Amino acid sequence: MSIISQSPNLSPEYACEIAREFYGLKVTADLLPSERDQNFRLRTDDGREFVLKIANGEEDRSFLEAQNQAMARLQARQVTYCPELIQTHSGDDLFEVRANGSAYCARLMTWLPGEVLSRCKWQDPDVLRHLGTCVAEVDSVLKGLDHSALHRSDFPWDLSNAPVVIDRHIDKVEDSKMRSHIGEVQSIFAQYVAPRLADLERSVIHNDANDQNVIVQRTTMVKPHVVGLIDFGDMVHSYTVSGLAIAVAYAMLDKPDPLMAATRVVEGYQAVRPLSDDELAVVFPMACARLAVSACMAAFQQRLRPDDPYLSVSQQPIQRTLHHLLDVHPRFAEATFRNACGLPPNPTAVAVGHWLLENQDVVSPIMPFDLRTVSPAILDLSPCNADLPVGRDCEDSLGDLVAKAMSRSTIDVAIGRYDEVRLIYTDDAFGGCCPTDERRTIHLGMDFFVEANTPVHAPLAGVVHAFADRAHAQDYGPTIVLRHEVDDLVFYTLYGHLSRESLQEIEVGQSIKNGQPFATVGTSAENGGWHPHLHLQVITDLLELDDSFPGVCRASQREVWTSFCPDPNRLVGIPATVFPEQRASSDATLATRRKFVGRNVRTGYDRPLQMIRGLDQYLYDDTGRMYLDAFNNVPHVGHSHPKVVEAADRQMRLLNTNTRYLHGNLGDYVERLTSTLPDALSVCYLVNSASEANELALRLVLAHTGRREMIVLEHAYHGNTTSLIDISPYKHDSQGGTGAPNWVHTVPIPDTYRGLYRRDVPDAGPKFAEFVADAIDRAGGAIGGFIAESCPSVGGQIILPQGYLAAAYAHVRAAGGLCIADEVQTGYGRIGSHFYAFESQAVTPDIVVLGKPIGNGHPVAAVITTPDIASSFDNGMEFFSTFGGNTVSCAVGLAVLEIVEDERLQAHALRVGNHLLEGLNALADGHAVVGDVRGAGLFLGVELVRNHDTLEPAVDEADFVINRMAERGILIGTDGPMHNVLKIRPPMPFSRGNADHLLATLDDVLSTLPDNYQT
Ligand SMILES: Cc1ncc(COP(=O)(O)O)c(C=O)c1O
């Protein structure tokens, strides 16, 4: 029977009838969206699901048979993530149904549960790798298949036809910018793909792994993995690699770093089906061509269906992405893919490297002296050099650094290293638009700091390839690129920061002899503003960039750029022993740590960060990436605050000794410290950590009351010693813990979001305090003391309800107990409204414990109590802490207090904290996963929940958020008993601008979570 060219128009009832008649299935049917065919989702009562596909009347039956053969073949090879064909009663996998007087081909296959990849707003490297693997597996299985219907000579979606399709339809693309992008893609295809086509393997491929055809499920609530590759309707016999190129094309759409996304797909593919050199070279241009074809086809279809808005909407991601892709040189993409596949990124570089090693004797010295025989000073321009400030001031220090280095050397030259991490490139040209975006930090050349006007000699014979005066601040200034041809190899040397005079007589094409002085080193006024030096770079592929070839690259592309730019020392010949060893990579540091440090000393974040520098509220990792620190409260007045550093340094050089000798620092410090506390708290003990301080607080309780019984809050943490684990339910009640000992009585944490009494309950504070009274009763009426953080932190950044501490303290004191305020997290103005958080509860504790922030990272902690309690403790036994109250610690402690006051950090915390709180509350309105926003000043918590009624904690989501924030350069943490509270607790200089940056980034990250949370 002939099939009439017509769209099927079956009702769901009819679909159910077909299922019953041909398969004996009792189902319900829902129509699925489809452009040409009619597809129904069928569900049986017992939960089985299928897709009934009714082909368009125009569809060629033999093509459907070929698709079925492909699916059967995949099924036979146990490829579980493609739909499985179901045979009818009579054993057919393709049959005809009649409707509206016509006949249509129908098939039934399994339904793959999940969601389409395009709906996952965050696609992690693993899911992209997995996608590549699936495409390679499917196409490898299909390789053995052939069918005449799959040789579709003018099929527009066959990438072999891309140039024809683009030619045919480019004029229909209305947007002129898009048209010009497509034109560029067309020439890239002609240049990089066309000449290789004859050498590419051909086979049957799936040919449509676009993100609508890839089904994923989430392992945790957030992490997707591929469970399906569907739709065999674009299958074709073509270049095998185009199957990968299509997956890559869609994986790149709207990604912040499309090349990185593409690389992950290639990596996964390569693991199953290793790619040839030619295939690796064409993947990227082919992927761009696929996007161009899609844009052209959409323009064509738009002409046919002018009222279909979907056509132009679906093209927006392509428009947004294509122009970014055109910034990526196809050979750079090729090198990136090769690198990811474990191949040399740029094979020419390997050959050039060998040549240089073997031909040292023909290379002439670049400087007027031969650095192979005289040892120059080697500079450290990395962030590890404490003499090199971070930020714009660094330029001024370069000269001093060079002069100092030269004074230790026999010749007047100081070398800046190749492949060094540097923070000195502060101009906008080196960075992204956002301050925590990855910047270009890796130096690709070698610097020779010498006097201006020093002659520069050609190391080898060459020809002037390009020259320019790149006058922008921090650029190369006058620059010359020489081209060298040796044996069969071509490579380039680039000379930056020359004098303007060097460019006056020079011409492109001019020959330069080996050893010829052809330029001189420029002054600061002409060389881009740098201290005079020559930047020498060896380049094995100029990527058409010529004099604008970068001298500094992003760390994430380091391996690829350094392969294009081998170490210039191969030309210069400074013995390797002259270079001091550099810091270990984070992988090496991690390996050493794993070997020698206990495993339960944990690192934060999925990818451990190696920090090497800190300043104010910023940290810098070993790649020079800057992070906004919104998590660490220990550097209270800012990382490496110069006044703290100066105080420690000065005192360290004078004297550091203990409290057995008199020293003014101790008195100055404790006098100032106690002046911040209520008058009653006037006796101070200095120790080294908050754990030591809380230990001491317990001893004071015992000495004063003669009783050991303590009341503690559920989920509290007070330190790492044996007794403190005993009073820390956060530890003893969780993994590895053995519960509370009999002298410890735990009371519910006054959490007004999750607890028994909520915010709308009147007198929630005193009501929660009743649990303290109950605990006293359980302890027999007498108690040693009560310890509580004035704002519980690990308990989930809790703000105690008003009246809680007053009522709790009253119960405790009535039972003869003492009240300890653990202010380790909250002291020194953090909560903004008060210097200490207990003040916000209008109480005066008997003992206050301080730690963490009070030494700004130097180990200082303190216990402050009343003279009465101190005198009970003074029972004849000496109290001595070797380092507690040492002269350096006191100098540091005093400096911190002065800074808090001088810089008015408490008022600042209140202002910025309120702004942040307001912004977080606004985020809560837009993101259902945000259950609660709470805090005060710069002590804030955002609790994530999956359901606002049940308060099911969104634990995976919280972990997801902090890791994505870290990837975006913002450090926050999680806490709370279920680890579902985002903890924001930055160094106090954290600014309003930082807050806005955090809020915008958090908004973005929360938007990438699946949107199925219930309010
Ligand atoms: C509230 C509280 N008390 C005490 C400590 C113990 O401090 P350290 O680790 O400095 O001994 C901590 C540490 O996180 C803390 O959060």
CSV table of N, CA and C in Angstrom, one decimal, residues 703-824:
chain,number,residue,atom,x,y,z
A,703,ALA,N,36.4,24.8,89.4
A,703,ALA,CA,37.1,25.5,90.6
A,703,ALA,C,36.1,26.3,91.4
A,704,HIS,N,35.2,27.0,90.7
A,704,HIS,CA,34.4,28.0,91.4
A,704,HIS,C,33.1,27.3,92.0
A,705,THR,N,32.6,26.3,91.3
A,705,THR,CA,31.3,25.7,91.8
A,705,THR,C,31.5,24.3,92.5
A,706,GLY,N,32.7,23.8,92.1
A,706,GLY,CA,32.9,22.4,92.6
A,706,GLY,C,32.1,21.4,91.9
A,707,ARG,N,31.5,21.8,90.8
A,707,ARG,CA,30.6,20.8,90.0
A,707,ARG,C,31.0,20.8,88.6
A,708,ARG,N,30.9,19.6,88.0
A,708,ARG,CA,31.3,19.5,86.6
A,708,ARG,C,30.1,19.5,85.6
A,709,GLU,N,28.9,19.2,86.1
A,709,GLU,CA,27.8,19.1,85.2
A,709,GLU,C,27.6,20.4,84.3
A,710,MET,N,27.5,20.1,83.0
A,710,MET,CA,27.3,21.2,82.1
A,710,MET,C,26.1,21.1,81.3
A,711,ILE,N,25.5,22.2,81.0
A,711,ILE,CA,24.3,22.2,80.0
A,711,ILE,C,24.9,22.8,78.7
A,712,VAL,N,24.6,22.1,77.6
A,712,VAL,CA,25.1,22.5,76.3
A,712,VAL,C,23.9,22.5,75.3
A,713,LEU,N,24.1,23.3,74.3
A,713,LEU,CA,23.0,23.3,73.2
A,713,LEU,C,23.3,22.2,72.2
A,714,GLU,N,22.2,21.6,71.8
A,714,GLU,CA,22.2,20.7,70.7
A,714,GLU,C,23.0,21.2,69.5
A,715,HIS,N,23.8,20.4,68.9
A,715,HIS,CA,24.6,20.8,67.7
A,715,HIS,C,25.7,21.7,68.0
A,716,ALA,N,26.0,22.0,69.3
A,716,ALA,CA,27.0,23.0,69.6
A,716,ALA,C,28.4,22.4,69.3
A,717,TYR,N,29.4,23.3,69.0
A,717,TYR,CA,30.8,22.9,68.9
A,717,TYR,C,31.6,23.9,69.7
A,718,HIS,N,32.5,23.3,70.6
A,718,HIS,CA,33.3,24.2,71.4
A,718,HIS,C,34.8,23.9,71.3
A,719,GLY,N,35.2,22.9,70.6
A,719,GLY,CA,36.6,22.7,70.4
A,719,GLY,C,37.0,21.2,70.3
A,720,ASN,N,38.3,21.0,70.1
A,720,ASN,CA,38.7,19.7,69.7
A,720,ASN,C,39.3,18.8,70.8
A,721,THR,N,39.4,19.2,72.0
A,721,THR,CA,40.0,18.4,73.0
A,721,THR,C,39.0,17.4,73.5
A,722,THR,N,39.4,16.4,74.4
A,722,THR,CA,38.5,15.4,74.8
A,722,THR,C,37.3,15.9,75.6
A,723,SER,N,37.6,16.8,76.5
A,723,SER,CA,36.4,17.4,77.3
A,723,SER,C,35.5,18.2,76.4
A,724,LEU,N,36.1,18.9,75.4
A,724,LEU,CA,35.3,19.7,74.5
A,724,LEU,C,34.5,18.9,73.6
A,725,ILE,N,35.0,17.8,73.1
A,725,ILE,CA,34.1,16.9,72.3
A,725,ILE,C,33.0,16.4,73.2
A,726,ASP,N,33.3,16.2,74.5
A,726,ASP,CA,32.2,15.8,75.4
A,726,ASP,C,31.1,16.8,75.5
A,727,ILE,N,31.5,18.1,75.4
A,727,ILE,CA,30.4,19.2,75.5
A,727,ILE,C,30.0,19.7,74.1
A,728,SER,N,30.4,18.9,73.0
A,728,SER,CA,30.1,19.4,71.7
A,728,SER,C,29.2,18.3,71.0
A,729,PRO,N,27.9,18.4,71.1
A,729,PRO,CA,27.0,17.4,70.4
A,729,PRO,C,27.2,17.4,68.9
A,730,TYR,N,27.7,18.5,68.3
A,730,TYR,CA,28.0,18.5,66.9
A,730,TYR,C,28.9,17.4,66.5
A,731,LYS,N,29.8,17.1,67.5
A,731,LYS,CA,30.8,16.0,67.2
A,731,LYS,C,30.4,14.7,67.9
A,732,HIS,N,30.1,14.8,69.2
A,732,HIS,CA,29.8,13.4,69.8
A,732,HIS,C,28.5,12.8,69.4
A,733,ASP,N,27.6,13.6,68.8
A,733,ASP,CA,26.4,12.9,68.3
A,733,ASP,C,26.4,12.6,66.8
A,734,SER,N,27.6,12.9,66.2
A,734,SER,CA,27.5,12.5,64.7
A,734,SER,C,28.6,11.5,64.5
A,735,GLN,N,28.9,11.3,63.2
A,735,GLN,CA,29.8,10.2,62.8
A,735,GLN,C,31.1,10.1,63.6
A,736,GLY,N,31.4,9.0,64.1
A,736,GLY,CA,32.6,8.8,64.9
A,736,GLY,C,32.4,9.1,66.4
A,737,GLY,N,31.3,9.7,66.7
A,737,GLY,CA,31.1,10.2,68.1
A,737,GLY,C,30.4,9.1,69.0
A,738,THR,N,30.6,9.2,70.3
A,738,THR,CA,30.0,8.2,71.2
A,738,THR,C,29.0,8.7,72.1
A,739,GLY,N,28.4,9.9,71.7
A,739,GLY,CA,27.3,10.4,72.5
A,739,GLY,C,27.8,11.2,73.7
A,740,ALA,N,26.9,11.8,74.4
A,740,ALA,CA,27.2,12.7,75.6
A,740,ALA,C,27.6,11.9,76.8
A,741,PRO,N,28.6,12.2,77.6
A,741,PRO,CA,28.8,11.6,78.8
A,741,PRO,C,27.8,12.0,79.9
A,742,ASN,N,27.7,11.3,81.0
A,742,ASN,CA,26.6,11.6,81.9
A,742,ASN,C,26.7,13.0,82.6
A,743,TRP,N,27.8,13.7,82.5
A,743,TRP,CA,27.9,15.0,83.1
A,743,TRP,C,27.4,16.1,82.2
A,744,VAL,N,27.1,15.7,80.9
A,744,VAL,CA,26.7,16.7,80.0
A,744,VAL,C,25.2,16.6,79.6
A,745,HIS,N,24.5,17.7,79.7
A,745,HIS,CA,23.0,17.7,79.5
A,745,HIS,C,22.7,18.6,78.3
A,746,THR,N,22.1,18.0,77.3
A,746,THR,CA,21.9,18.7,76.0
A,746,THR,C,20.5,19.3,76.0
A,747,VAL,N,20.4,20.6,75.6
A,747,VAL,CA,19.1,21.2,75.5
A,747,VAL,C,18.8,21.6,74.0
A,748,PRO,N,17.6,21.6,73.6
A,748,PRO,CA,17.3,22.0,72.2
A,748,PRO,C,17.9,23.3,71.8
A,749,ILE,N,18.4,23.4,70.6
A,749,ILE,CA,18.9,24.7,70.1
A,749,ILE,C,17.8,25.6,69.8
A,750,PRO,N,17.8,26.8,70.3
A,750,PRO,CA,16.7,27.7,70.0
A,750,PRO,C,16.6,28.2,68.6
A,751,ASP,N,16.3,27.3,67.7
A,751,ASP,CA,16.2,27.6,66.3
A,751,ASP,C,14.8,27.9,65.9
A,752,THR,N,14.5,29.1,65.6
A,752,THR,CA,13.1,29.5,65.4
A,752,THR,C,12.7,29.3,63.9
A,753,TYR,N,13.5,28.6,63.2
A,753,TYR,CA,13.1,28.2,61.8
A,753,TYR,C,12.6,26.7,61.8
A,754,ARG,N,13.4,25.9,62.5
A,754,ARG,CA,13.1,24.4,62.5
A,754,ARG,C,12.6,23.9,63.9
A,755,GLY,N,12.9,24.7,64.9
A,755,GLY,CA,12.7,24.3,66.3
A,755,GLY,C,11.2,24.2,66.7
A,756,LEU,N,11.0,23.8,68.0
A,756,LEU,CA,9.7,23.7,68.5
A,756,LEU,C,8.9,25.0,68.5
A,757,TYR,N,9.6,26.1,68.8
A,757,TYR,CA,8.9,27.4,68.8
A,757,TYR,C,9.5,28.2,67.6
A,758,ARG,N,8.6,28.7,66.8
A,758,ARG,CA,9.0,29.4,65.6
A,758,ARG,C,8.9,30.9,65.8
A,759,ARG,N,9.3,31.6,64.8
A,759,ARG,CA,9.4,33.0,64.9
A,759,ARG,C,8.0,33.7,65.3
A,760,ASP,N,7.0,33.1,64.9
A,760,ASP,CA,5.7,33.7,65.2
A,760,ASP,C,5.1,33.3,66.6
A,761,VAL,N,5.9,32.5,67.3
A,761,VAL,CA,5.5,32.1,68.6
A,761,VAL,C,5.9,33.2,69.6
A,762,PRO,N,4.9,33.8,70.4
A,762,PRO,CA,5.3,34.8,71.3
A,762,PRO,C,6.2,34.2,72.4
A,763,ASP,N,7.2,35.0,72.8
A,763,ASP,CA,8.2,34.6,73.9
A,763,ASP,C,8.9,33.3,73.6
A,764,ALA,N,9.2,33.1,72.3
A,764,ALA,CA,9.9,31.9,71.9
A,764,ALA,C,11.2,31.7,72.7
A,765,GLY,N,11.9,32.9,73.0
A,765,GLY,CA,13.2,32.8,73.7
A,765,GLY,C,13.0,32.2,75.1
A,766,PRO,N,12.2,32.8,76.0
A,766,PRO,CA,12.0,32.2,77.3
A,766,PRO,C,11.4,30.8,77.3
A,767,LYS,N,10.6,30.5,76.2
A,767,LYS,CA,10.1,29.2,76.2
A,767,LYS,C,11.2,28.1,75.9
A,768,PHE,N,12.1,28.5,75.0
A,768,PHE,CA,13.2,27.6,74.7
A,768,PHE,C,14.1,27.4,76.0
A,769,ALA,N,14.2,28.5,76.8
A,769,ALA,CA,15.0,28.5,78.0
A,769,ALA,C,14.4,27.5,79.0
A,770,GLU,N,13.1,27.2,78.9
A,770,GLU,CA,12.5,26.2,79.8
A,770,GLU,C,13.2,24.9,79.8
A,771,PHE,N,13.8,24.6,78.5
A,771,PHE,CA,14.5,23.3,78.4
A,771,PHE,C,15.8,23.3,79.3
A,772,VAL,N,16.3,24.5,79.6
A,772,VAL,CA,17.5,24.6,80.4
A,772,VAL,C,17.0,24.2,81.9
A,773,ALA,N,15.9,24.8,82.2
A,773,ALA,CA,15.4,24.5,83.6
A,773,ALA,C,15.1,23.0,83.7
A,774,ASP,N,14.6,22.4,82.7
A,774,ASP,CA,14.3,20.9,82.7
A,774,ASP,C,15.6,20.2,82.9
A,775,ALA,N,16.6,20.6,82.2
A,775,ALA,CA,17.9,19.9,82.2
A,775,ALA,C,18.5,20.0,83.7
A,776,ILE,N,18.3,21.2,84.3
A,776,ILE,CA,18.8,21.3,85.7
A,776,ILE,C,18.1,20.4,86.6
A,777,ASP,N,16.8,20.2,86.4
A,777,ASP,CA,16.1,19.3,87.2
A,777,ASP,C,16.6,17.9,87.0
A,778,ARG,N,16.9,17.5,85.6
A,778,ARG,CA,17.4,16.2,85.4
A,778,ARG,C,18.8,16.0,86.0
A,779,ALA,N,19.5,17.1,86.2
A,779,ALA,CA,20.8,17.0,86.8
A,779,ALA,C,20.7,17.0,88.4
A,780,GLY,N,19.5,17.0,88.9
A,780,GLY,CA,19.4,16.9,90.3
A,780,GLY,C,19.3,18.3,91.0
A,781,GLY,N,19.1,19.4,90.2
A,781,GLY,CA,18.9,20.7,90.8
A,781,GLY,C,20.2,21.5,90.9
A,782,ALA,N,21.3,20.9,90.8
A,782,ALA,CA,22.6,21.7,90.9
A,782,ALA,C,23.4,21.5,89.6
A,783,ILE,N,24.1,22.5,89.2
A,783,ILE,CA,24.8,22.4,87.9
A,783,ILE,C,26.1,23.2,88.0
A,784,GLY,N,27.1,22.8,87.3
A,784,GLY,CA,28.3,23.5,87.2
A,784,GLY,C,28.2,24.8,86.3
A,785,GLY,N,27.6,24.5,85.1
A,785,GLY,CA,27.5,25.7,84.2
A,785,GLY,C,26.8,25.4,83.0
A,786,PHE,N,26.6,26.5,82.2
A,786,PHE,CA,25.9,26.5,80.9
A,786,PHE,C,26.8,27.1,79.9
A,787,ILE,N,27.0,26.5,78.8
A,787,ILE,CA,27.9,27.1,77.8
A,787,ILE,C,27.1,27.2,76.5
A,788,ALA,N,27.1,28.4,75.9
A,788,ALA,CA,26.4,28.5,74.6
A,788,ALA,C,27.1,29.6,73.8
A,789,GLU,N,27.2,29.4,72.5
A,789,GLU,CA,27.6,30.4,71.6
A,789,GLU,C,26.5,31.5,71.6
A,790,SER,N,26.9,32.7,71.6
A,790,SER,CA,25.8,33.8,71.6
A,790,SER,C,25.1,33.8,70.3
A,791,CYS,N,25.7,33.3,69.2
A,791,CYS,CA,24.9,33.0,68.0
A,791,CYS,C,25.5,31.7,67.5
A,792,PRO,N,24.8,30.6,67.7
A,792,PRO,CA,25.4,29.3,67.3
A,792,PRO,C,25.7,29.2,65.8
A,793,SER,N,27.0,28.9,65.6
A,793,SER,CA,27.5,28.9,64.2
A,793,SER,C,27.4,27.6,63.5
A,794,VAL,N,28.1,26.5,64.0
A,794,VAL,CA,28.0,25.2,63.3
A,794,VAL,C,26.6,24.7,63.4
A,795,GLY,N,25.8,25.2,64.4
A,795,GLY,CA,24.4,24.8,64.6
A,795,GLY,C,23.5,25.3,63.5
A,796,GLY,N,24.1,26.2,62.6
A,796,GLY,CA,23.3,26.6,61.4
A,796,GLY,C,23.2,28.1,61.4
A,797,GLN,N,24.2,28.9,61.9
A,797,GLN,CA,24.1,30.4,61.8
A,797,GLN,C,22.8,30.8,62.4
A,798,ILE,N,22.6,30.4,63.7
A,798,ILE,CA,21.3,30.7,64.4
A,798,ILE,C,21.4,32.1,65.1
A,799,ILE,N,20.3,32.8,65.0
A,799,ILE,CA,20.2,34.0,65.8
A,799,ILE,C,19.2,33.6,67.0
A,800,LEU,N,19.7,33.7,68.2
A,800,LEU,CA,18.9,33.3,69.3
A,800,LEU,C,17.7,34.2,69.5
A,801,PRO,N,16.5,33.7,69.8
A,801,PRO,CA,15.3,34.5,70.0
A,801,PRO,C,15.5,35.4,71.2
A,802,GLN,N,14.9,36.6,71.1
A,802,GLN,CA,15.1,37.6,72.2
A,802,GLN,C,14.7,36.9,73.6
A,803,GLY,N,15.4,37.2,74.6
A,803,GLY,CA,15.0,36.8,75.9
A,803,GLY,C,15.6,35.4,76.3
A,804,TYR,N,16.2,34.7,75.3
A,804,TYR,CA,16.6,33.4,75.5
A,804,TYR,C,17.7,33.3,76.6
A,805,LEU,N,18.8,34.1,76.3
A,805,LEU,CA,20.0,34.0,77.2
A,805,LEU,C,19.6,34.5,78.6
A,806,ALA,N,18.8,35.6,78.7
A,806,ALA,CA,18.5,36.1,80.0
A,806,ALA,C,17.7,35.1,80.8
A,807,ALA,N,16.8,34.4,80.2
A,807,ALA,CA,16.0,33.4,80.9
A,807,ALA,C,16.9,32.2,81.3
A,808,ALA,N,17.7,31.7,80.3
A,808,ALA,CA,18.5,30.6,80.5
A,808,ALA,C,19.5,30.9,81.6
A,809,TYR,N,20.2,32.0,81.6
A,809,TYR,CA,21.2,32.4,82.6
A,809,TYR,C,20.5,32.4,84.0
A,810,ALA,N,19.3,32.9,84.0
A,810,ALA,CA,18.6,33.0,85.3
A,810,ALA,C,18.4,31.7,85.9
A,811,HIS,N,17.9,30.7,85.0
A,811,HIS,CA,17.7,29.3,85.5
A,811,HIS,C,19.1,28.8,86.0
A,812,VAL,N,20.1,29.0,85.3
A,812,VAL,CA,21.4,28.4,85.6
A,812,VAL,C,21.9,29.0,86.9
A,813,ARG,N,21.8,30.3,87.0
A,813,ARG,CA,22.4,31.0,88.2
A,813,ARG,C,21.6,30.6,89.5
A,814,ALA,N,20.3,30.4,89.2
A,814,ALA,CA,19.5,30.0,90.4
A,814,ALA,C,19.9,28.6,90.9
A,815,ALA,N,20.5,27.8,90.0
A,815,ALA,CA,21.0,26.4,90.4
A,815,ALA,C,22.4,26.5,90.8
A,816,GLY,N,23.0,27.7,90.9
A,816,GLY,CA,24.4,27.8,91.4
A,816,GLY,C,25.4,27.6,90.3
A,817,GLY,N,25.0,27.6,89.0
A,817,GLY,CA,25.9,27.4,87.9
A,817,GLY,C,26.4,28.7,87.4
A,818,LEU,N,27.5,28.6,86.6
A,818,LEU,CA,28.1,29.7,85.9
A,818,LEU,C,27.7,29.7,84.4
A,819,CYS,N,27.7,30.9,83.8
A,819,CYS,CA,27.3,31.0,82.4
A,819,CYS,C,28.4,31.4,81.5
A,820,ILE,N,28.7,30.6,80.6
A,820,ILE,CA,29.9,30.8,79.7
A,820,ILE,C,29.3,31.3,78.3
A,821,ALA,N,29.9,32.4,77.8
A,821,ALA,CA,29.5,32.8,76.5
A,821,ALA,C,30.7,32.5,75.6
A,822,ASP,N,30.5,31.6,74.6
A,822,ASP,CA,31.5,31.3,73.6
A,822,ASP,C,31.3,32.3,72.5
A,823,GLU,N,32.2,33.3,72.5
A,823,GLU,CA,32.1,34.4,71.5
A,823,GLU,C,33.2,34.2,70.4
A,824,VAL,N,33.6,32.9,70.2
A,824,VAL,CA,34.7,32.7,69.3
A,824,VAL,C,34.4,33.1,67.9
